[in-house]
Every structure is written in C-alpha cells, then in structure tokens.
Amino acid sequence: MAFNEVVRLKGDDHQYQLSSELKLFTLSDLGFTKTRNGNFEFKRSLDPNSPYLKKSIKLKVMIKQDLKSFKLSVVDGSELKEVDIFSTDKYENERTQFDFLMDNFILRQVFVKK
C-alpha cells in the first residue's frame, strides 16, 4: 500500500487527512514509534477483550517522515489481510474502538475527518 494524502477505509463513510497542525511530539505522546526508515508507526488492537496484537484485528497507521502522507488500515492478526469492520455488525466492538482511537487522533490534531 502506498502513502497517500487522503485515505478512506473500505466500507467507511469518512476520509482522513493529516492535519496541518501535526507536531512530532504529538506522535510520540500518542504511542507512535519511529521505524528504521524514519517513518512513524502506530499499531493497536481493536478488540477490547483481546489486547494481544498477534491474534486480534488491529489498526495500523504509518506516517511518512515528512508528515505529508500516510497509510491507514485495519488488518487481521497476521497483518496480511485488510478487514472491513464497517459493513457488518460482527465487528461492532472493533468499530467502537476504531472510532475512539480516530476521535482521539482528531482531537490531538493528527488527522482531519472529511
């Protein structure tokens, strides 16, 4: 998946874009880690009952080091397959957790919701 300026997840009604107010210290405050390439990565389980990343559906965010583009995805435990959490009620808990995380990112001026 390539870095983009605007991302919409499969099944989601909203698009997300990086905020023009984004600061580096905000990323570290929110739990982003720096990769070998200098990009910033965030991974969190979306299952409130199974916080272990290896088994659960997770949110992955990768922000390019220049803070101009990013990747956003919801993937299975192996991180190889994208999961559509929006089109079925089966993933209601995961959707709630996703909305909580994204609302926090918006509040902290990492993303803007369109």
PDB file of N, CA and C in Angstrom:
ATOM      1  N   MET A   1       0.839  -1.174   0.000  1.00  0.00           N
ATOM      2  CA  MET A   1       0.000   0.000   0.000  1.00  0.00           C
ATOM      3  C   MET A   1       0.891   1.246   0.000  1.00  0.00           C
ATOM      4  N   ALA A   2       0.564   2.196  -0.840  1.00  0.00           N
ATOM      5  CA  ALA A   2       1.350   3.411  -0.983  1.00  0.00           C
ATOM      6  C   ALA A   2       0.909   4.476   0.025  1.00  0.00           C
ATOM      7  N   PHE A   3       1.801   5.414   0.281  1.00  0.00           N
ATOM      8  CA  PHE A   3       1.462   6.555   1.122  1.00  0.00           C
ATOM      9  C   PHE A   3       0.530   7.473   0.347  1.00  0.00           C
ATOM     10  N   ASN A   4      -0.496   7.997   1.037  1.00  0.00           N
ATOM     11  CA  ASN A   4      -1.471   8.887   0.415  1.00  0.00           C
ATOM     12  C   ASN A   4      -1.714  10.098   1.294  1.00  0.00           C
ATOM     13  N   GLU A   5      -2.239  11.157   0.690  1.00  0.00           N
ATOM     14  CA  GLU A   5      -2.580  12.358   1.457  1.00  0.00           C
ATOM     15  C   GLU A   5      -3.979  12.250   2.058  1.00  0.00           C
ATOM     16  N   VAL A   6      -4.863  11.510   1.399  1.00  0.00           N
ATOM     17  CA  VAL A   6      -6.223  11.290   1.884  1.00  0.00           C
ATOM     18  C   VAL A   6      -6.515   9.794   1.792  1.00  0.00           C
ATOM     19  N   VAL A   7      -7.081   9.222   2.872  1.00  0.00           N
ATOM     20  CA  VAL A   7      -7.350   7.784   2.905  1.00  0.00           C
ATOM     21  C   VAL A   7      -8.786   7.542   3.356  1.00  0.00           C
ATOM     22  N   ARG A   8      -9.435   6.601   2.686  1.00  0.00           N
ATOM     23  CA  ARG A   8     -10.756   6.111   3.100  1.00  0.00           C
ATOM     24  C   ARG A   8     -10.652   4.603   3.230  1.00  0.00           C
ATOM     25  N   LEU A   9     -11.018   4.092   4.390  1.00  0.00           N
ATOM     26  CA  LEU A   9     -11.012   2.647   4.594  1.00  0.00           C
ATOM     27  C   LEU A   9     -12.220   2.029   3.904  1.00  0.00           C
ATOM     28  N   LYS A  10     -12.070   0.790   3.482  1.00  0.00           N
ATOM     29  CA  LYS A  10     -13.154   0.069   2.818  1.00  0.00           C
ATOM     30  C   LYS A  10     -14.370  -0.002   3.738  1.00  0.00           C
ATOM     31  N   GLY A  11     -15.501   0.463   3.235  1.00  0.00           N
ATOM     32  CA  GLY A  11     -16.744   0.440   3.985  1.00  0.00           C
ATOM     33  C   GLY A  11     -16.988   1.647   4.863  1.00  0.00           C
ATOM     34  N   ASP A  12     -15.980   2.476   5.090  1.00  0.00           N
ATOM     35  CA  ASP A  12     -16.119   3.653   5.948  1.00  0.00           C
ATOM     36  C   ASP A  12     -16.714   4.814   5.163  1.00  0.00           C
ATOM     37  N   ASP A  13     -17.523   5.624   5.825  1.00  0.00           N
ATOM     38  CA  ASP A  13     -18.136   6.790   5.184  1.00  0.00           C
ATOM     39  C   ASP A  13     -17.218   8.007   5.183  1.00  0.00           C
ATOM     40  N   HIS A  14     -16.169   7.965   5.976  1.00  0.00           N
ATOM     41  CA  HIS A  14     -15.309   9.136   6.160  1.00  0.00           C
ATOM     42  C   HIS A  14     -13.953   8.961   5.489  1.00  0.00           C
ATOM     43  N   GLN A  15     -13.368  10.091   5.142  1.00  0.00           N
ATOM     44  CA  GLN A  15     -11.993  10.132   4.663  1.00  0.00           C
ATOM     45  C   GLN A  15     -11.157  10.811   5.736  1.00  0.00           C
ATOM     46  N   TYR A  16      -9.881  10.468   5.786  1.00  0.00           N
ATOM     47  CA  TYR A  16      -8.975  11.053   6.764  1.00  0.00           C
ATOM     48  C   TYR A  16      -7.786  11.665   6.041  1.00  0.00           C
ATOM     49  N   GLN A  17      -7.340  12.787   6.572  1.00  0.00           N
ATOM     50  CA  GLN A  17      -6.200  13.513   6.024  1.00  0.00           C
ATOM     51  C   GLN A  17      -5.356  13.966   7.200  1.00  0.00           C
ATOM     52  N   LEU A  18      -4.040  14.070   6.998  1.00  0.00           N
ATOM     53  CA  LEU A  18      -3.178  14.562   8.065  1.00  0.00           C
ATOM     54  C   LEU A  18      -3.493  16.029   8.336  1.00  0.00           C
ATOM     55  N   SER A  19      -3.470  16.401   9.597  1.00  0.00           N
ATOM     56  CA  SER A  19      -3.725  17.783   9.985  1.00  0.00           C
ATOM     57  C   SER A  19      -2.511  18.643   9.667  1.00  0.00           C
ATOM     58  N   SER A  20      -2.766  19.869   9.280  1.00  0.00           N
ATOM     59  CA  SER A  20      -1.662  20.805   9.033  1.00  0.00           C
ATOM     60  C   SER A  20      -1.012  21.243  10.346  1.00  0.00           C
ATOM     61  N   GLU A  21      -1.662  20.943  11.469  1.00  0.00           N
ATOM     62  CA  GLU A  21      -1.155  21.301  12.800  1.00  0.00           C
ATOM     63  C   GLU A  21      -0.365  20.169  13.459  1.00  0.00           C
ATOM     64  N   LEU A  22      -0.129  19.079  12.754  1.00  0.00           N
ATOM     65  CA  LEU A  22       0.548  17.909  13.303  1.00  0.00           C
ATOM     66  C   LEU A  22       1.973  18.241  13.738  1.00  0.00           C
ATOM     67  N   LYS A  23       2.330  17.807  14.953  1.00  0.00           N
ATOM     68  CA  LYS A  23       3.667  18.018  15.505  1.00  0.00           C
ATOM     69  C   LYS A  23       4.299  16.664  15.843  1.00  0.00           C
ATOM     70  N   LEU A  24       5.614  16.601  15.740  1.00  0.00           N
ATOM     71  CA  LEU A  24       6.334  15.351  16.028  1.00  0.00           C
ATOM     72  C   LEU A  24       6.117  14.863  17.458  1.00  0.00           C
ATOM     73  N   PHE A  25       6.128  15.770  18.417  1.00  0.00           N
ATOM     74  CA  PHE A  25       5.981  15.344  19.808  1.00  0.00           C
ATOM     75  C   PHE A  25       4.601  14.744  20.067  1.00  0.00           C
ATOM     76  N   THR A  26       3.603  15.158  19.308  1.00  0.00           N
ATOM     77  CA  THR A  26       2.265  14.589  19.455  1.00  0.00           C
ATOM     78  C   THR A  26       2.278  13.109  19.087  1.00  0.00           C
ATOM     79  N   LEU A  27       3.028  12.762  18.039  1.00  0.00           N
ATOM     80  CA  LEU A  27       3.101  11.364  17.625  1.00  0.00           C
ATOM     81  C   LEU A  27       3.699  10.497  18.726  1.00  0.00           C
ATOM     82  N   SER A  28       4.792  10.968  19.356  1.00  0.00           N
ATOM     83  CA  SER A  28       5.367  10.150  20.424  1.00  0.00           C
ATOM     84  C   SER A  28       4.458  10.102  21.644  1.00  0.00           C
ATOM     85  N   ASP A  29       3.739  11.192  21.921  1.00  0.00           N
ATOM     86  CA  ASP A  29       2.793  11.192  23.040  1.00  0.00           C
ATOM     87  C   ASP A  29       1.689  10.154  22.834  1.00  0.00           C
ATOM     88  N   LEU A  30       1.301   9.931  21.592  1.00  0.00           N
ATOM     89  CA  LEU A  30       0.199   9.017  21.287  1.00  0.00           C
ATOM     90  C   LEU A  30       0.646   7.572  21.083  1.00  0.00           C
ATOM     91  N   GLY A  31       1.930   7.297  21.178  1.00  0.00           N
ATOM     92  CA  GLY A  31       2.408   5.919  21.080  1.00  0.00           C
ATOM     93  C   GLY A  31       2.967   5.520  19.730  1.00  0.00           C
ATOM     94  N   PHE A  32       3.209   6.475  18.850  1.00  0.00           N
ATOM     95  CA  PHE A  32       3.856   6.169  17.574  1.00  0.00           C
ATOM     96  C   PHE A  32       5.330   5.875  17.846  1.00  0.00           C
ATOM     97  N   THR A  33       5.878   4.931  17.094  1.00  0.00           N
ATOM     98  CA  THR A  33       7.303   4.638  17.193  1.00  0.00           C
ATOM     99  C   THR A  33       7.960   4.949  15.856  1.00  0.00           C
ATOM    100  N   LYS A  34       9.229   5.295  15.918  1.00  0.00           N
ATOM    101  CA  LYS A  34       9.972   5.625  14.706  1.00  0.00           C
ATOM    102  C   LYS A  34      10.544   4.345  14.101  1.00  0.00           C
ATOM    103  N   THR A  35      10.354   4.173  12.794  1.00  0.00           N
ATOM    104  CA  THR A  35      10.867   2.988  12.107  1.00  0.00           C
ATOM    105  C   THR A  35      12.295   3.242  11.634  1.00  0.00           C
ATOM    106  N   ARG A  36      12.925   2.206  11.096  1.00  0.00           N
ATOM    107  CA  ARG A  36      14.293   2.349  10.572  1.00  0.00           C
ATOM    108  C   ARG A  36      14.351   3.359   9.429  1.00  0.00           C
ATOM    109  N   ASN A  37      13.268   3.481   8.684  1.00  0.00           N
ATOM    110  CA  ASN A  37      13.226   4.416   7.546  1.00  0.00           C
ATOM    111  C   ASN A  37      12.965   5.850   7.984  1.00  0.00           C
ATOM    112  N   GLY A  38      12.668   6.054   9.258  1.00  0.00           N
ATOM    113  CA  GLY A  38      12.374   7.393   9.756  1.00  0.00           C
ATOM    114  C   GLY A  38      10.892   7.723   9.761  1.00  0.00           C
ATOM    115  N   ASN A  39      10.057   6.778   9.339  1.00  0.00           N
ATOM    116  CA  ASN A  39       8.610   6.985   9.369  1.00  0.00           C
ATOM    117  C   ASN A  39       8.091   6.718  10.780  1.00  0.00           C
ATOM    118  N   PHE A  40       6.824   7.040  11.012  1.00  0.00           N
ATOM    119  CA  PHE A  40       6.218   6.866  12.328  1.00  0.00           C
ATOM    120  C   PHE A  40       5.089   5.851  12.234  1.00  0.00           C
ATOM    121  N   GLU A  41       5.127   4.836  13.122  1.00  0.00           N
ATOM    122  CA  GLU A  41       4.194   3.721  13.049  1.00  0.00           C
ATOM    123  C   GLU A  41       3.387   3.602  14.341  1.00  0.00           C
ATOM    124  N   PHE A  42       2.106   3.259  14.164  1.00  0.00           N
ATOM    125  CA  PHE A  42       1.197   3.052  15.285  1.00  0.00           C
ATOM    126  C   PHE A  42       0.417   1.768  15.018  1.00  0.00           C
ATOM    127  N   LYS A  43       0.389   0.858  15.996  1.00  0.00           N
ATOM    128  CA  LYS A  43      -0.386  -0.380  15.893  1.00  0.00           C
ATOM    129  C   LYS A  43      -1.126  -0.577  17.202  1.00  0.00           C
ATOM    130  N   ARG A  44      -2.435  -0.824  17.097  1.00  0.00           N
ATOM    131  CA  ARG A  44      -3.235  -1.093  18.287  1.00  0.00           C
ATOM    132  C   ARG A  44      -4.300  -2.127  17.972  1.00  0.00           C
ATOM    133  N   SER A  45      -4.537  -2.991  18.925  1.00  0.00           N
ATOM    134  CA  SER A  45      -5.615  -3.962  18.814  1.00  0.00           C
ATOM    135  C   SER A  45      -6.945  -3.221  18.882  1.00  0.00           C
ATOM    136  N   LEU A  46      -7.894  -3.642  18.069  1.00  0.00           N
ATOM    137  CA  LEU A  46      -9.231  -3.063  18.107  1.00  0.00           C
ATOM    138  C   LEU A  46     -10.201  -3.933  18.895  1.00  0.00           C
ATOM    139  N   ASP A  47      -9.709  -5.030  19.443  1.00  0.00           N
ATOM    140  CA  ASP A  47     -10.546  -5.912  20.241  1.00  0.00           C
ATOM    141  C   ASP A  47     -10.326  -5.602  21.721  1.00  0.00           C
ATOM    142  N   PRO A  48     -11.316  -4.999  22.393  1.00  0.00           N
ATOM    143  CA  PRO A  48     -11.113  -4.650  23.804  1.00  0.00           C
ATOM    144  C   PRO A  48     -10.962  -5.869  24.719  1.00  0.00           C
ATOM    145  N   ASN A  49     -11.388  -7.044  24.244  1.00  0.00           N
ATOM    146  CA  ASN A  49     -11.283  -8.259  25.055  1.00  0.00           C
ATOM    147  C   ASN A  49      -9.991  -9.026  24.804  1.00  0.00           C
ATOM    148  N   SER A  50      -9.279  -8.695  23.729  1.00  0.00           N
ATOM    149  CA  SER A  50      -8.033  -9.383  23.404  1.00  0.00           C
ATOM    150  C   SER A  50      -6.979  -8.352  22.994  1.00  0.00           C
ATOM    151  N   PRO A  51      -6.279  -7.796  23.964  1.00  0.00           N
ATOM    152  CA  PRO A  51      -5.321  -6.742  23.659  1.00  0.00           C
ATOM    153  C   PRO A  51      -4.031  -7.226  22.990  1.00  0.00           C
ATOM    154  N   TYR A  52      -3.921  -8.531  22.762  1.00  0.00           N
ATOM    155  CA  TYR A  52      -2.701  -9.059  22.171  1.00  0.00           C
ATOM    156  C   TYR A  52      -2.719  -8.844  20.663  1.00  0.00           C
ATOM    157  N   LEU A  53      -1.718  -8.174  20.145  1.00  0.00           N
ATOM    158  CA  LEU A  53      -1.678  -7.811  18.736  1.00  0.00           C
ATOM    159  C   LEU A  53      -1.629  -9.001  17.798  1.00  0.00           C
ATOM    160  N   LYS A  54      -1.017 -10.093  18.203  1.00  0.00           N
ATOM    161  CA  LYS A  54      -0.826 -11.215  17.279  1.00  0.00           C
ATOM    162  C   LYS A  54      -2.125 -11.904  16.895  1.00  0.00           C
ATOM    163  N   LYS A  55      -3.138 -11.839  17.745  1.00  0.00           N
ATOM    164  CA  LYS A  55      -4.356 -12.591  17.493  1.00  0.00           C
ATOM    165  C   LYS A  55      -5.528 -11.738  17.026  1.00  0.00           C
ATOM    166  N   SER A  56      -5.481 -10.453  17.242  1.00  0.00           N
ATOM    167  CA  SER A  56      -6.682  -9.650  17.044  1.00  0.00           C
ATOM    168  C   SER A  56      -6.597  -8.732  15.828  1.00  0.00           C
ATOM    169  N   ILE A  57      -7.751  -8.228  15.450  1.00  0.00           N
ATOM    170  CA  ILE A  57      -7.834  -7.214  14.401  1.00  0.00           C
ATOM    171  C   ILE A  57      -7.194  -5.947  14.955  1.00  0.00           C
ATOM    172  N   LYS A  58      -6.416  -5.278  14.122  1.00  0.00           N
ATOM    173  CA  LYS A  58      -5.700  -4.109  14.626  1.00  0.00           C
ATOM    174  C   LYS A  58      -5.744  -2.947  13.655  1.00  0.00           C
ATOM    175  N   LEU A  59      -5.536  -1.788  14.206  1.00  0.00           N
ATOM    176  CA  LEU A  59      -5.402  -0.555  13.440  1.00  0.00           C
ATOM    177  C   LEU A  59      -3.924  -0.312  13.214  1.00  0.00           C
ATOM    178  N   LYS A  60      -3.557  -0.082  11.955  1.00  0.00           N
ATOM    179  CA  LYS A  60      -2.172   0.247  11.609  1.00  0.00           C
ATOM    180  C   LYS A  60      -2.145   1.624  10.942  1.00  0.00           C
ATOM    181  N   VAL A  61      -1.275   2.474  11.442  1.00  0.00           N
ATOM    182  CA  VAL A  61      -1.079   3.797  10.861  1.00  0.00           C
ATOM    183  C   VAL A  61       0.413   3.971  10.641  1.00  0.00           C
ATOM    184  N   MET A  62       0.778   4.412   9.456  1.00  0.00           N
ATOM    185  CA  MET A  62       2.178   4.727   9.141  1.00  0.00           C
ATOM    186  C   MET A  62       2.190   6.133   8.554  1.00  0.00           C
ATOM    187  N   ILE A  63       2.925   7.036   9.210  1.00  0.00           N
ATOM    188  CA  ILE A  63       3.041   8.411   8.735  1.00  0.00           C
ATOM    189  C   ILE A  63       4.450   8.617   8.222  1.00  0.00           C
ATOM    190  N   LYS A  64       4.545   9.132   7.016  1.00  0.00           N
ATOM    191  CA  LYS A  64       5.842   9.363   6.388  1.00  0.00           C
ATOM    192  C   LYS A  64       6.605  10.423   7.174  1.00  0.00           C
ATOM    193  N   GLN A  65       7.913  10.341   7.163  1.00  0.00           N
ATOM    194  CA  GLN A  65       8.749  11.214   7.987  1.00  0.00           C
ATOM    195  C   GLN A  65       8.570  12.696   7.690  1.00  0.00           C
ATOM    196  N   ASP A  66       8.140  13.047   6.481  1.00  0.00           N
ATOM    197  CA  ASP A  66       7.920  14.463   6.157  1.00  0.00           C
ATOM    198  C   ASP A  66       6.556  14.976   6.634  1.00  0.00           C
ATOM    199  N   LEU A  67       5.741  14.101   7.240  1.00  0.00           N
ATOM    200  CA  LEU A  67       4.425  14.412   7.793  1.00  0.00           C
ATOM    201  C   LEU A  67       3.443  14.930   6.738  1.00  0.00           C
ATOM    202  N   LYS A  68       3.605  14.483   5.502  1.00  0.00           N
ATOM    203  CA  LYS A  68       2.735  14.928   4.409  1.00  0.00           C
ATOM    204  C   LYS A  68       1.814  13.826   3.901  1.00  0.00           C
ATOM    205  N   SER A  69       2.166  12.554   4.109  1.00  0.00           N
ATOM    206  CA  SER A  69       1.347  11.447   3.622  1.00  0.00           C
ATOM    207  C   SER A  69       1.388  10.302   4.631  1.00  0.00           C
ATOM    208  N   PHE A  70       0.437   9.384   4.490  1.00  0.00           N
ATOM    209  CA  PHE A  70       0.313   8.310   5.467  1.00  0.00           C
ATOM    210  C   PHE A  70      -0.396   7.104   4.870  1.00  0.00           C
ATOM    211  N   LYS A  71      -0.356   6.013   5.625  1.00  0.00           N
ATOM    212  CA  LYS A  71      -1.098   4.797   5.322  1.00  0.00           C
ATOM    213  C   LYS A  71      -1.995   4.532   6.529  1.00  0.00           C
ATOM    214  N   LEU A  72      -3.190   4.039   6.262  1.00  0.00           N
ATOM    215  CA  LEU A  72      -4.134   3.721   7.318  1.00  0.00           C
ATOM    216  C   LEU A  72      -4.840   2.436   6.925  1.00  0.00           C
ATOM    217  N   SER A  73      -4.844   1.455   7.827  1.00  0.00           N
ATOM    218  CA  SER A  73      -5.508   0.197   7.504  1.00  0.00           C
ATOM    219  C   SER A  73      -5.964  -0.508   8.769  1.00  0.00           C
ATOM    220  N   VAL A  74      -6.976  -1.356   8.584  1.00  0.00           N
ATOM    221  CA  VAL A  74      -7.434  -2.266   9.633  1.00  0.00           C
ATOM    222  C   VAL A  74      -7.147  -3.658   9.102  1.00  0.00           C
ATOM    223  N   VAL A  75      -6.321  -4.417   9.842  1.00  0.00           N
ATOM    224  CA  VAL A  75      -5.836  -5.707   9.347  1.00  0.00           C
ATOM    225  C   VAL A  75      -6.100  -6.812  10.360  1.00  0.00           C
ATOM    226  N   ASP A  76      -5.994  -8.046   9.875  1.00  0.00           N
ATOM    227  CA  ASP A  76      -6.143  -9.208  10.754  1.00  0.00           C
ATOM    228  C   ASP A  76      -4.867  -9.400  11.569  1.00  0.00           C
ATOM    229  N   GLY A  77      -4.841 -10.435  12.384  1.00  0.00           N
ATOM    230  CA  GLY A  77      -3.706 -10.697  13.262  1.00  0.00           C
ATOM    231  C   GLY A  77      -2.387 -10.908  12.556  1.00  0.00           C
ATOM    232  N   SER A  78      -2.431 -11.433  11.329  1.00  0.00           N
ATOM    233  CA  SER A  78      -1.192 -11.669  10.586  1.00  0.00           C
ATOM    234  C   SER A  78      -0.694 -10.404   9.884  1.00  0.00           C
ATOM    235  N   GLU A  79      -1.512  -9.379   9.864  1.00  0.00           N
ATOM    236  CA  GLU A  79      -1.216  -8.099   9.212  1.00  0.00           C
ATOM    237  C   GLU A  79      -1.107  -8.218   7.696  1.00  0.00           C
ATOM    238  N   LEU A  80      -1.605  -9.308   7.133  1.00  0.00           N
ATOM    239  CA  LEU A  80      -1.521  -9.517   5.694  1.00  0.00           C
ATOM    240  C   LEU A  80      -2.834  -9.232   4.974  1.00  0.00           C
ATOM    241  N   LYS A  81      -3.932  -9.286   5.695  1.00  0.00           N
ATOM    242  CA  LYS A  81      -5.236  -9.148   5.061  1.00  0.00           C
ATOM    243  C   LYS A  81      -6.016  -7.997   5.694  1.00  0.00           C
ATOM    244  N   GLU A  82      -6.505  -7.083   4.846  1.00  0.00           N
ATOM    245  CA  GLU A  82      -7.327  -5.993   5.352  1.00  0.00           C
ATOM    246  C   GLU A  82      -8.700  -6.517   5.740  1.00  0.00           C
ATOM    247  N   VAL A  83      -9.270  -5.933   6.780  1.00  0.00           N
ATOM    248  CA  VAL A  83     -10.567  -6.346   7.291  1.00  0.00           C
ATOM    249  C   VAL A  83     -11.530  -5.162   7.199  1.00  0.00           C
ATOM    250  N   ASP A  84     -12.711  -5.408   6.646  1.00  0.00           N
ATOM    251  CA  ASP A  84     -13.758  -4.386   6.563  1.00  0.00           C
ATOM    252  C   ASP A  84     -14.614  -4.489   7.815  1.00  0.00           C
ATOM    253  N   ILE A  85     -14.396  -3.586   8.761  1.00  0.00           N
ATOM    254  CA  ILE A  85     -15.137  -3.619  10.024  1.00  0.00           C
ATOM    255  C   ILE A  85     -16.431  -2.812   9.956  1.00  0.00           C
ATOM    256  N   PHE A  86     -16.699  -2.172   8.832  1.00  0.00           N
ATOM    257  CA  PHE A  86     -17.827  -1.252   8.728  1.00  0.00           C
ATOM    258  C   PHE A  86     -19.081  -1.856   8.097  1.00  0.00           C
ATOM    259  N   SER A  87     -18.961  -2.935   7.352  1.00  0.00           N
ATOM    260  CA  SER A  87     -20.099  -3.425   6.585  1.00  0.00           C
ATOM    261  C   SER A  87     -20.918  -4.501   7.285  1.00  0.00           C
ATOM    262  N   THR A  88     -20.535  -4.912   8.467  1.00  0.00           N
ATOM    263  CA  THR A  88     -21.287  -5.937   9.183  1.00  0.00           C
ATOM    264  C   THR A  88     -21.297  -5.638  10.682  1.00  0.00           C
ATOM    265  N   ASP A  89     -22.338  -6.083  11.350  1.00  0.00           N
ATOM    266  CA  ASP A  89     -22.445  -5.884  12.800  1.00  0.00           C
ATOM    267  C   ASP A  89     -21.519  -6.806  13.585  1.00  0.00           C
ATOM    268  N   LYS A  90     -20.918  -7.752  12.910  1.00  0.00           N
ATOM    269  CA  LYS A  90     -20.000  -8.692  13.553  1.00  0.00           C
ATOM    270  C   LYS A  90     -18.844  -7.962  14.251  1.00  0.00           C
ATOM    271  N   TYR A  91     -18.448  -6.826  13.695  1.00  0.00           N
ATOM    272  CA  TYR A  91     -17.293  -6.078  14.214  1.00  0.00           C
ATOM    273  C   TYR A  91     -17.705  -4.808  14.947  1.00  0.00           C
ATOM    274  N   GLU A  92     -18.838  -4.825  15.626  1.00  0.00           N
ATOM    275  CA  GLU A  92     -19.330  -3.630  16.311  1.00  0.00           C
ATOM    276  C   GLU A  92     -18.345  -3.134  17.379  1.00  0.00           C
ATOM    277  N   ASN A  93     -17.781  -4.048  18.175  1.00  0.00           N
ATOM    278  CA  ASN A  93     -16.806  -3.653  19.211  1.00  0.00           C
ATOM    279  C   ASN A  93     -15.553  -3.062  18.592  1.00  0.00           C
ATOM    280  N   GLU A  94     -15.093  -3.639  17.500  1.00  0.00           N
ATOM    281  CA  GLU A  94     -13.897  -3.138  16.826  1.00  0.00           C
ATOM    282  C   GLU A  94     -14.156  -1.748  16.234  1.00  0.00           C
ATOM    283  N   ARG A  95     -15.358  -1.545  15.710  1.00  0.00           N
ATOM    284  CA  ARG A  95     -15.731  -0.239  15.162  1.00  0.00           C
ATOM    285  C   ARG A  95     -15.753   0.826  16.252  1.00  0.00           C
ATOM    286  N   THR A  96     -16.271   0.455  17.405  1.00  0.00           N
ATOM    287  CA  THR A  96     -16.311   1.383  18.542  1.00  0.00           C
ATOM    288  C   THR A  96     -14.897   1.774  18.955  1.00  0.00           C
ATOM    289  N   GLN A  97     -14.015   0.794  19.036  1.00  0.00           N
ATOM    290  CA  GLN A  97     -12.621   1.069  19.408  1.00  0.00           C
ATOM    291  C   GLN A  97     -11.926   1.907  18.336  1.00  0.00           C
ATOM    292  N   PHE A  98     -12.182   1.602  17.063  1.00  0.00           N
ATOM    293  CA  PHE A  98     -11.621   2.371  15.961  1.00  0.00           C
ATOM    294  C   PHE A  98     -12.070   3.832  16.057  1.00  0.00           C
ATOM    295  N   ASP A  99     -13.367   4.052  16.268  1.00  0.00           N
ATOM    296  CA  ASP A  99     -13.886   5.417  16.375  1.00  0.00           C
ATOM    297  C   ASP A  99     -13.257   6.159  17.550  1.00  0.00           C
ATOM    298  N   PHE A 100     -13.059   5.461  18.670  1.00  0.00           N
ATOM    299  CA  PHE A 100     -12.428   6.071  19.830  1.00  0.00           C
ATOM    300  C   PHE A 100     -10.999   6.523  19.504  1.00  0.00           C
ATOM    301  N   LEU A 101     -10.222   5.636  18.878  1.00  0.00           N
ATOM    302  CA  LEU A 101      -8.838   5.979  18.533  1.00  0.00           C
ATOM    303  C   LEU A 101      -8.777   7.131  17.528  1.00  0.00           C
ATOM    304  N   MET A 102      -9.621   7.069  16.489  1.00  0.00           N
ATOM    305  CA  MET A 102      -9.596   8.117  15.469  1.00  0.00           C
ATOM    306  C   MET A 102     -10.073   9.453  16.033  1.00  0.00           C
ATOM    307  N   ASP A 103     -11.080   9.426  16.907  1.00  0.00           N
ATOM    308  CA  ASP A 103     -11.533  10.674  17.538  1.00  0.00           C
ATOM    309  C   ASP A 103     -10.418  11.291  18.373  1.00  0.00           C
ATOM    310  N   ASN A 104      -9.636  10.444  19.043  1.00  0.00           N
ATOM    311  CA  ASN A 104      -8.503  10.943  19.817  1.00  0.00           C
ATOM    312  C   ASN A 104      -7.441  11.546  18.899  1.00  0.00           C
ATOM    313  N   PHE A 105      -7.166  10.891  17.769  1.00  0.00           N
ATOM    314  CA  PHE A 105      -6.218  11.439  16.803  1.00  0.00           C
ATOM    315  C   PHE A 105      -6.702  12.786  16.267  1.00  0.00           C
ATOM    316  N   ILE A 106      -7.987  12.911  16.023  1.00  0.00           N
ATOM    317  CA  ILE A 106      -8.547  14.168  15.518  1.00  0.00           C
ATOM    318  C   ILE A 106      -8.446  15.250  16.592  1.00  0.00           C
ATOM    319  N   LEU A 107      -8.781  14.897  17.824  1.00  0.00           N
ATOM    320  CA  LEU A 107      -8.685  15.839  18.941  1.00  0.00           C
ATOM    321  C   LEU A 107      -7.254  16.339  19.126  1.00  0.00           C
ATOM    322  N   ARG A 108      -6.270  15.444  18.951  1.00  0.00           N
ATOM    323  CA  ARG A 108      -4.858  15.800  19.123  1.00  0.00           C
ATOM    324  C   ARG A 108      -4.227  16.344  17.837  1.00  0.00           C
ATOM    325  N   GLN A 109      -5.026  16.624  16.830  1.00  0.00           N
ATOM    326  CA  GLN A 109      -4.622  17.247  15.571  1.00  0.00           C
ATOM    327  C   GLN A 109      -3.611  16.421  14.774  1.00  0.00           C
ATOM    328  N   VAL A 110      -3.833  15.110  14.776  1.00  0.00           N
ATOM    329  CA  VAL A 110      -3.059  14.243  13.888  1.00  0.00           C
ATOM    330  C   VAL A 110      -3.799  14.121  12.568  1.00  0.00           C
ATOM    331  N   PHE A 111      -5.118  13.899  12.643  1.00  0.00           N
ATOM    332  CA  PHE A 111      -5.943  13.749  11.446  1.00  0.00           C
ATOM    333  C   PHE A 111      -7.068  14.768  11.413  1.00  0.00           C
ATOM    334  N   VAL A 112      -7.586  14.966  10.222  1.00  0.00           N
ATOM    335  CA  VAL A 112      -8.799  15.729   9.976  1.00  0.00           C
ATOM    336  C   VAL A 112      -9.765  14.780   9.287  1.00  0.00           C
ATOM    337  N   LYS A 113     -11.000  14.731   9.773  1.00  0.00           N
ATOM    338  CA  LYS A 113     -12.014  13.864   9.168  1.00  0.00           C
ATOM    339  C   LYS A 113     -12.780  14.666   8.126  1.00  0.00           C
ATOM    340  N   LYS A 114     -12.931  14.073   6.942  1.00  0.00           N
ATOM    341  CA  LYS A 114     -13.678  14.734   5.862  1.00  0.00           C
ATOM    342  C   LYS A 114     -14.989  14.024   5.639  1.00  0.00           C
TER     343      LYS A 114
END
